[in-house]
mmCIF file of C-alpha atoms in Angstrom:
data_model
loop_
_atom_site.group_PDB
_atom_site.id
_atom_site.type_symbol
_atom_site.label_atom_id
_atom_site.label_comp_id
_atom_site.label_asym_id
_atom_site.label_seq_id
_atom_site.Cartn_x
_atom_site.Cartn_y
_atom_site.Cartn_z
ATOM 1 C CA MET A 1 -11.082 12.676 -16.772
ATOM 2 C CA ARG A 2 -9.919 14.207 -13.589
ATOM 3 C CA ARG A 3 -6.201 13.210 -12.656
ATOM 4 C CA LEU A 4 -6.006 10.889 -9.663
ATOM 5 C CA PRO A 5 -3.948 11.486 -6.487
ATOM 6 C CA SER A 6 -1.503 8.538 -5.610
ATOM 7 C CA LEU A 7 -2.592 6.625 -2.362
ATOM 8 C CA PHE A 8 -0.786 4.882 0.682
ATOM 9 C CA LEU A 9 -2.794 2.555 2.391
ATOM 10 C CA SER A 10 -2.152 0.852 5.796
ATOM 11 C CA HIS A 11 -3.702 -2.616 5.103
ATOM 12 C CA GLY A 12 -3.198 -3.993 8.552
ATOM 13 C CA SER A 13 -4.447 -7.360 9.319
ATOM 14 C CA PRO A 14 -6.380 -9.629 6.967
ATOM 15 C CA MET A 15 -8.939 -9.763 9.498
ATOM 16 C CA MET A 16 -9.932 -5.995 8.452
ATOM 17 C CA ALA A 17 -12.214 -7.681 5.694
ATOM 18 C CA LEU A 18 -14.191 -8.753 8.654
ATOM 19 C CA GLU A 19 -13.857 -7.182 11.676
ATOM 20 C CA PRO A 20 -15.256 -3.817 12.561
ATOM 21 C CA SER A 21 -12.749 -1.101 13.225
ATOM 22 C CA PRO A 22 -12.418 2.645 12.532
ATOM 23 C CA ALA A 23 -9.931 1.912 9.707
ATOM 24 C CA ARG A 24 -12.308 -0.673 8.128
ATOM 25 C CA ASN A 25 -15.024 2.101 8.157
ATOM 26 C CA PHE A 26 -12.625 4.659 6.429
ATOM 27 C CA PHE A 27 -12.121 2.096 3.625
ATOM 28 C CA ALA A 28 -15.714 1.226 3.172
ATOM 29 C CA GLY A 29 -16.218 5.252 2.242
ATOM 30 C CA LEU A 30 -13.141 6.094 0.617
ATOM 31 C CA GLY A 31 -14.087 4.774 -2.959
ATOM 32 C CA THR A 32 -16.959 7.495 -2.873
ATOM 33 C CA ARG A 33 -14.390 10.348 -2.173
ATOM 34 C CA LEU A 34 -12.339 9.596 -5.136
ATOM 35 C CA PRO A 35 -12.792 10.200 -8.893
ATOM 36 C CA ARG A 36 -13.693 6.502 -10.423
ATOM 37 C CA PRO A 37 -10.525 5.211 -11.923
ATOM 38 C CA ARG A 38 -10.485 3.388 -14.941
ATOM 39 C CA ALA A 39 -7.876 0.857 -13.385
ATOM 40 C CA ILE A 40 -5.961 0.239 -10.256
ATOM 41 C CA LEU A 41 -2.251 -0.356 -9.949
ATOM 42 C CA VAL A 42 -1.327 -1.747 -6.509
ATOM 43 C CA VAL A 43 2.309 -1.885 -5.096
ATOM 44 C CA SER A 44 1.941 -4.537 -2.324
ATOM 45 C CA ALA A 45 4.243 -5.251 0.719
ATOM 46 C CA HIS A 46 3.368 -8.852 0.051
ATOM 47 C CA HIS A 47 4.593 -9.086 -3.465
ATOM 48 C CA ASP A 48 8.328 -8.918 -3.066
ATOM 49 C CA ALA A 49 10.889 -9.385 -5.818
ATOM 50 C CA ALA A 50 13.322 -10.379 -3.293
ATOM 51 C CA HIS A 51 11.503 -13.620 -2.632
ATOM 52 C CA GLY A 52 11.022 -14.523 -6.311
ATOM 53 C CA GLY A 53 14.374 -14.529 -8.046
ATOM 54 C CA GLY A 54 15.065 -10.892 -7.711
ATOM 55 C CA ARG A 55 13.230 -9.497 -10.706
ATOM 56 C CA ALA A 56 10.211 -6.946 -10.157
ATOM 57 C CA THR A 57 7.190 -8.393 -11.586
ATOM 58 C CA VAL A 58 3.797 -6.997 -12.694
ATOM 59 C CA THR A 59 0.747 -9.143 -12.932
ATOM 60 C CA ALA A 60 -0.607 -9.572 -16.382
ATOM 61 C CA SER A 61 -3.423 -11.975 -16.130
ATOM 62 C CA PRO A 62 -6.894 -11.148 -17.548
ATOM 63 C CA HIS A 63 -8.174 -12.865 -14.500
ATOM 64 C CA PRO A 64 -5.995 -12.746 -11.581
ATOM 65 C CA PRO A 65 -6.914 -15.139 -8.856
ATOM 66 C CA THR A 66 -7.420 -14.197 -5.216
ATOM 67 C CA ILE A 67 -4.381 -15.255 -3.100
ATOM 68 C CA HIS A 68 -4.740 -16.186 0.460
ATOM 69 C CA ASP A 69 -1.399 -15.754 1.560
ATOM 70 C CA PHE A 70 -1.774 -16.225 5.379
ATOM 71 C CA GLY A 71 -2.592 -18.800 7.724
ATOM 72 C CA GLY A 72 -4.384 -19.195 11.089
ATOM 73 C CA PHE A 73 -7.622 -17.148 10.273
ATOM 74 C CA PRO A 74 -11.294 -18.197 9.988
ATOM 75 C CA ASP A 75 -12.578 -20.193 7.309
ATOM 76 C CA GLU A 76 -14.738 -17.181 6.262
ATOM 77 C CA LEU A 77 -11.544 -15.219 5.122
ATOM 78 C CA PHE A 78 -10.415 -18.118 2.945
ATOM 79 C CA ALA A 79 -13.597 -18.188 1.264
ATOM 80 C CA MET A 80 -13.505 -14.596 0.249
ATOM 81 C CA ARG A 81 -12.650 -13.897 -3.452
ATOM 82 C CA TYR A 82 -12.072 -10.546 -5.117
ATOM 83 C CA PRO A 83 -12.833 -11.212 -8.957
ATOM 84 C CA ALA A 84 -11.795 -8.010 -10.459
ATOM 85 C CA PRO A 85 -10.601 -8.220 -13.849
ATOM 86 C CA GLY A 86 -7.039 -7.942 -14.905
ATOM 87 C CA ASP A 87 -5.643 -5.512 -17.321
ATOM 88 C CA PRO A 88 -2.721 -7.006 -19.334
ATOM 89 C CA ALA A 89 -2.336 -3.739 -21.548
ATOM 90 C CA LEU A 90 -1.733 -1.836 -18.332
ATOM 91 C CA ALA A 91 0.780 -4.396 -17.291
ATOM 92 C CA GLN A 92 2.711 -3.890 -20.468
ATOM 93 C CA ARG A 93 2.262 -0.003 -20.212
ATOM 94 C CA VAL A 94 4.041 -0.207 -16.781
ATOM 95 C CA VAL A 95 6.880 -2.588 -18.159
ATOM 96 C CA ASP A 96 7.363 0.007 -21.060
ATOM 97 C CA LEU A 97 7.287 3.135 -18.579
ATOM 98 C CA LEU A 98 9.841 1.465 -16.062
ATOM 99 C CA ALA A 99 12.115 0.291 -18.928
ATOM 100 C CA GLN A 100 12.048 4.125 -20.052
ATOM 101 C CA HIS A 101 13.698 4.714 -16.695
ATOM 102 C CA GLY A 102 16.113 1.956 -16.698
ATOM 103 C CA LEU A 103 14.051 0.140 -14.120
ATOM 104 C CA SER A 104 13.754 -3.557 -15.110
ATOM 105 C CA VAL A 105 10.447 -5.390 -14.615
ATOM 106 C CA ILE A 106 8.577 -8.487 -16.163
ATOM 107 C CA ALA A 107 5.213 -9.401 -16.944
ATOM 108 C CA ASP A 108 3.786 -12.368 -14.908
ATOM 109 C CA PRO A 109 0.626 -13.940 -16.506
ATOM 110 C CA GLU A 110 -0.412 -15.999 -13.692
ATOM 111 C CA ARG A 111 0.260 -14.328 -10.260
ATOM 112 C CA GLY A 112 -2.985 -13.256 -8.714
ATOM 113 C CA LEU A 113 -3.892 -10.386 -5.998
ATOM 114 C CA ASP A 114 -2.421 -10.949 -2.538
ATOM 115 C CA HIS A 115 -4.090 -9.774 0.483
ATOM 116 C CA GLY A 116 -2.293 -6.441 0.584
ATOM 117 C CA ALA A 117 -4.194 -5.648 -2.702
ATOM 118 C CA TRP A 118 -7.747 -7.433 -2.055
ATOM 119 C CA VAL A 119 -8.391 -6.818 1.455
ATOM 120 C CA PRO A 120 -8.515 -3.071 1.102
ATOM 121 C CA LEU A 121 -10.058 -3.044 -2.173
ATOM 122 C CA SER A 122 -13.029 -5.418 -1.194
ATOM 123 C CA LEU A 123 -13.877 -2.483 1.128
ATOM 124 C CA ILE A 124 -13.047 0.341 -1.078
ATOM 125 C CA TYR A 125 -14.384 -1.125 -4.497
ATOM 126 C CA PRO A 126 -16.717 -3.864 -3.418
ATOM 127 C CA GLU A 127 -18.262 -4.609 -6.572
ATOM 128 C CA ALA A 128 -14.910 -5.492 -7.932
ATOM 129 C CA ASP A 129 -15.567 -4.124 -11.562
ATOM 130 C CA ILE A 130 -12.385 -2.218 -11.993
ATOM 131 C CA PRO A 131 -9.430 -3.666 -13.582
ATOM 132 C CA VAL A 132 -6.623 -4.238 -10.978
ATOM 133 C CA VAL A 133 -3.004 -4.822 -11.736
ATOM 134 C CA GLN A 134 -0.142 -5.504 -9.010
ATOM 135 C CA LEU A 135 3.517 -4.614 -8.906
ATOM 136 C CA SER A 136 5.945 -6.139 -6.636
ATOM 137 C CA ILE A 137 8.193 -4.180 -4.441
ATOM 138 C CA ALA A 138 11.981 -5.418 -4.067
ATOM 139 C CA SER A 139 12.800 -5.280 -0.345
ATOM 140 C CA GLY A 140 16.564 -5.827 -1.478
ATOM 141 C CA ALA A 141 16.484 -2.336 -3.064
ATOM 142 C CA SER A 142 16.969 1.166 -1.548
ATOM 143 C CA PRO A 143 14.231 3.520 -0.589
ATOM 144 C CA GLU A 144 15.471 5.794 -3.419
ATOM 145 C CA TRP A 145 14.913 3.013 -5.938
ATOM 146 C CA HIS A 146 11.236 2.578 -4.758
ATOM 147 C CA HIS A 147 10.691 6.285 -4.965
ATOM 148 C CA ALA A 148 12.194 6.521 -8.348
ATOM 149 C CA LEU A 149 9.987 3.500 -9.190
ATOM 150 C CA GLY A 150 6.824 5.865 -8.411
ATOM 151 C CA GLN A 151 8.227 8.786 -10.059
ATOM 152 C CA ALA A 152 8.325 6.583 -13.367
ATOM 153 C CA LEU A 153 4.685 5.523 -12.848
ATOM 154 C CA ALA A 154 3.303 8.973 -12.481
ATOM 155 C CA PRO A 155 1.982 9.386 -16.072
ATOM 156 C CA LEU A 156 -0.339 6.825 -15.203
ATOM 157 C CA ARG A 157 -2.375 9.085 -13.048
ATOM 158 C CA ASP A 158 -3.282 11.190 -16.154
ATOM 159 C CA ASP A 159 -4.629 8.115 -17.810
ATOM 160 C CA GLY A 160 -7.152 7.090 -15.182
ATOM 161 C CA VAL A 161 -5.053 4.626 -13.274
ATOM 162 C CA LEU A 162 -5.225 4.906 -9.298
ATOM 163 C CA ILE A 163 -1.709 4.155 -7.982
ATOM 164 C CA VAL A 164 -1.782 2.450 -4.491
ATOM 165 C CA GLY A 165 0.901 1.558 -2.304
ATOM 166 C CA SER A 166 -0.259 -0.896 0.205
ATOM 167 C CA GLY A 167 1.664 -1.867 3.187
ATOM 168 C CA SER A 168 1.629 -0.441 6.791
ATOM 169 C CA ILE A 169 2.914 2.664 8.418
ATOM 170 C CA THR A 170 4.129 0.562 11.456
ATOM 171 C CA HIS A 171 4.562 -3.180 11.335
ATOM 172 C CA ASN A 172 6.179 -5.227 14.092
ATOM 173 C CA LEU A 173 4.350 -8.511 14.296
ATOM 174 C CA ARG A 174 6.642 -9.855 16.881
ATOM 175 C CA ALA A 175 5.338 -7.128 19.266
ATOM 176 C CA TYR A 176 1.771 -8.247 18.288
ATOM 177 C CA PHE A 177 2.456 -11.749 19.072
ATOM 178 C CA THR A 178 4.210 -11.234 22.240
ATOM 179 C CA THR A 179 1.521 -9.526 23.917
ATOM 180 C CA ARG A 180 -1.719 -10.108 21.489
ATOM 181 C CA PRO A 181 -3.501 -6.766 22.335
ATOM 182 C CA ALA A 182 -7.196 -6.181 21.765
ATOM 183 C CA ILE A 183 -8.096 -4.901 18.266
ATOM 184 C CA ASP A 184 -8.909 -1.544 20.177
ATOM 185 C CA ALA A 185 -6.105 -1.358 22.256
ATOM 186 C CA PRO A 186 -4.661 2.191 22.423
ATOM 187 C CA ALA A 187 -1.228 2.616 20.423
ATOM 188 C CA PRO A 188 1.886 2.818 22.673
ATOM 189 C CA ALA A 189 4.257 5.801 22.581
ATOM 190 C CA TRP A 190 6.775 3.984 20.608
ATOM 191 C CA VAL A 191 4.121 3.544 17.666
ATOM 192 C CA SER A 192 2.523 7.018 17.832
ATOM 193 C CA ASP A 193 5.844 8.923 18.211
ATOM 194 C CA PHE A 194 6.775 7.149 14.979
ATOM 195 C CA THR A 195 3.717 7.831 13.060
ATOM 196 C CA ASP A 196 3.482 11.679 14.430
ATOM 197 C CA TRP A 197 7.030 11.998 13.220
ATOM 198 C CA ILE A 198 6.114 10.786 9.709
ATOM 199 C CA ALA A 199 3.143 13.324 9.499
ATOM 200 C CA ASP A 200 5.231 16.115 10.695
ATOM 201 C CA ARG A 201 7.751 15.126 7.845
ATOM 202 C CA MET A 202 4.961 14.843 5.303
ATOM 203 C CA ALA A 203 3.720 18.250 6.378
ATOM 204 C CA ALA A 204 7.180 19.673 5.770
ATOM 205 C CA GLY A 205 7.737 18.075 2.517
ATOM 206 C CA ALA A 206 10.882 16.134 3.885
ATOM 207 C CA VAL A 207 11.222 13.563 1.164
ATOM 208 C CA ASP A 208 14.689 12.525 2.118
ATOM 209 C CA ASP A 209 13.787 12.158 6.034
ATOM 210 C CA ILE A 210 10.845 10.116 5.151
ATOM 211 C CA LEU A 211 12.764 7.796 2.833
ATOM 212 C CA HIS A 212 15.129 7.141 5.810
ATOM 213 C CA ALA A 213 12.457 6.991 8.376
ATOM 214 C CA ILE A 214 13.743 3.687 9.795
ATOM 215 C CA GLU A 215 17.018 5.404 10.503
ATOM 216 C CA ARG A 216 15.841 8.759 11.624
ATOM 217 C CA ALA A 217 12.529 8.672 13.205
ATOM 218 C CA PRO A 218 11.787 7.760 16.824
ATOM 219 C CA HIS A 219 11.656 3.945 17.138
ATOM 220 C CA GLY A 220 12.003 3.666 13.451
ATOM 221 C CA ARG A 221 13.408 -0.069 13.781
ATOM 222 C CA ASP A 222 10.995 -1.037 16.505
ATOM 223 C CA ASN A 223 8.114 -0.170 13.859
ATOM 224 C CA HIS A 224 9.844 -1.576 10.960
ATOM 225 C CA PRO A 225 12.173 -4.408 11.756
ATOM 226 C CA THR A 226 12.203 -5.163 8.091
ATOM 227 C CA PRO A 227 11.703 -2.673 5.297
ATOM 228 C CA ASP A 228 8.758 -4.315 3.361
ATOM 229 C CA HIS A 229 5.908 -2.657 4.797
ATOM 230 C CA ILE A 230 7.101 0.834 4.337
ATOM 231 C CA LEU A 231 8.511 0.613 0.887
ATOM 232 C CA PRO A 232 5.198 1.024 -0.670
ATOM 233 C CA LEU A 233 4.802 4.356 0.998
ATOM 234 C CA PHE A 234 7.878 5.566 -1.110
ATOM 235 C CA VAL A 235 6.407 4.379 -4.254
ATOM 236 C CA ALA A 236 3.124 6.154 -3.689
ATOM 237 C CA MET A 237 5.233 9.467 -2.547
ATOM 238 C CA GLY A 238 7.137 9.103 -5.828
ATOM 239 C CA ALA A 239 3.974 8.744 -7.842
ATOM 240 C CA GLY A 240 2.457 11.983 -6.356
ATOM 241 C CA GLY A 241 4.845 14.117 -8.098
ATOM 242 C CA ASP A 242 7.471 16.785 -6.943
ATOM 243 C CA PRO A 243 7.358 18.755 -4.695
ATOM 244 C CA LEU A 244 5.971 16.477 -2.144
ATOM 245 C CA ARG A 245 2.254 17.219 -1.545
ATOM 246 C CA ALA A 246 0.634 14.881 1.079
ATOM 247 C CA ALA A 247 -2.810 14.697 2.907
ATOM 248 C CA ARG A 248 -3.104 12.352 5.826
ATOM 249 C CA LEU A 249 -6.447 11.142 5.164
ATOM 250 C CA HIS A 250 -6.863 8.554 8.094
ATOM 251 C CA ALA A 251 -5.205 7.803 11.480
ATOM 252 C CA SER A 252 -6.207 5.069 13.750
ATOM 253 C CA SER A 253 -4.471 2.049 14.981
ATOM 254 C CA THR A 254 -5.501 -1.720 15.518
ATOM 255 C CA TYR A 255 -4.223 -4.325 17.736
ATOM 256 C CA ALA A 256 -2.251 -1.296 19.448
ATOM 257 C CA VAL A 257 0.856 -1.775 17.378
ATOM 258 C CA LEU A 258 -0.362 -1.748 13.749
ATOM 259 C CA ALA A 259 -1.156 2.002 12.722
ATOM 260 C CA MET A 260 -3.480 2.466 9.965
ATOM 261 C CA ASP A 261 -2.568 5.792 8.489
ATOM 262 C CA VAL A 262 -3.548 6.529 5.084
ATOM 263 C CA TYR A 263 -2.039 9.216 2.753
ATOM 264 C CA ALA A 264 -2.734 10.762 -0.459
ATOM 265 C CA PHE A 265 -0.172 12.371 -2.677
ATOM 266 C CA GLY A 266 -0.291 15.187 -5.516
ATOM 267 C CA GLU A 267 -2.037 18.368 -5.871
ATOM 268 C CA GLU A 268 -5.428 16.489 -5.802
ATOM 269 C CA ALA A 269 -4.695 15.185 -2.465
ATOM 270 C CA GLY A 270 -5.899 18.281 -0.705
ATOM 271 C CA ARG A 271 -9.157 18.052 -2.263
ATOM 272 C CA LEU A 272 -10.033 14.611 -0.645
#
């Protein structure tokens, strides 16, 4: 079995599941570019241990339900289901790997898949026939903690597991709701300057700069008023191994302020 890269996906709005966009087209073709995984581990910005008692959790349900963790969208979106099986054995493997590195996580036999997982996966693997497990971030923990989380999970890539960080390379919803730009509105300079800086630091292998992008990048706090949507990037980076090898697979924007960058990490990233 070919070793898999780790991925960071900017999942954007839940409406990506329904609305045409360059990012949607990219996601719809991504599955054909990857070796088929035996299972998928998703670290989603919408599964946050800081909002659930402070303990990181991994989903252990054999049949994880589809969570519609949003409001104000069309009924068609709420009717969507992503009935991928779970993988309790993989969930236990995650618990064991993280424990070996002094990182505490517990298995949750009831939690399902939030839209940070099922919206992109419904495009990448629409048959929903690959087992999916979801691991929480912990927005109260440091960027370095999340990078270490990814490093601890890296051996799963040799076991046919696709490790996915699902967040957003930019995520300022207040800016969106203030102006409500069209889906195809161009990104303003304060968004593109940030994403260009990230791409430059990725090419340079500058891990520490990227981990502290909110403080160091141009308009860092404008693009990430809270850290939750950039933390999955650090997990995916860590899972890709050392030194940092990154490939920017896609760059576009939706609604002007939501950049949709996708990155692959590891030696395998350059082959995609």
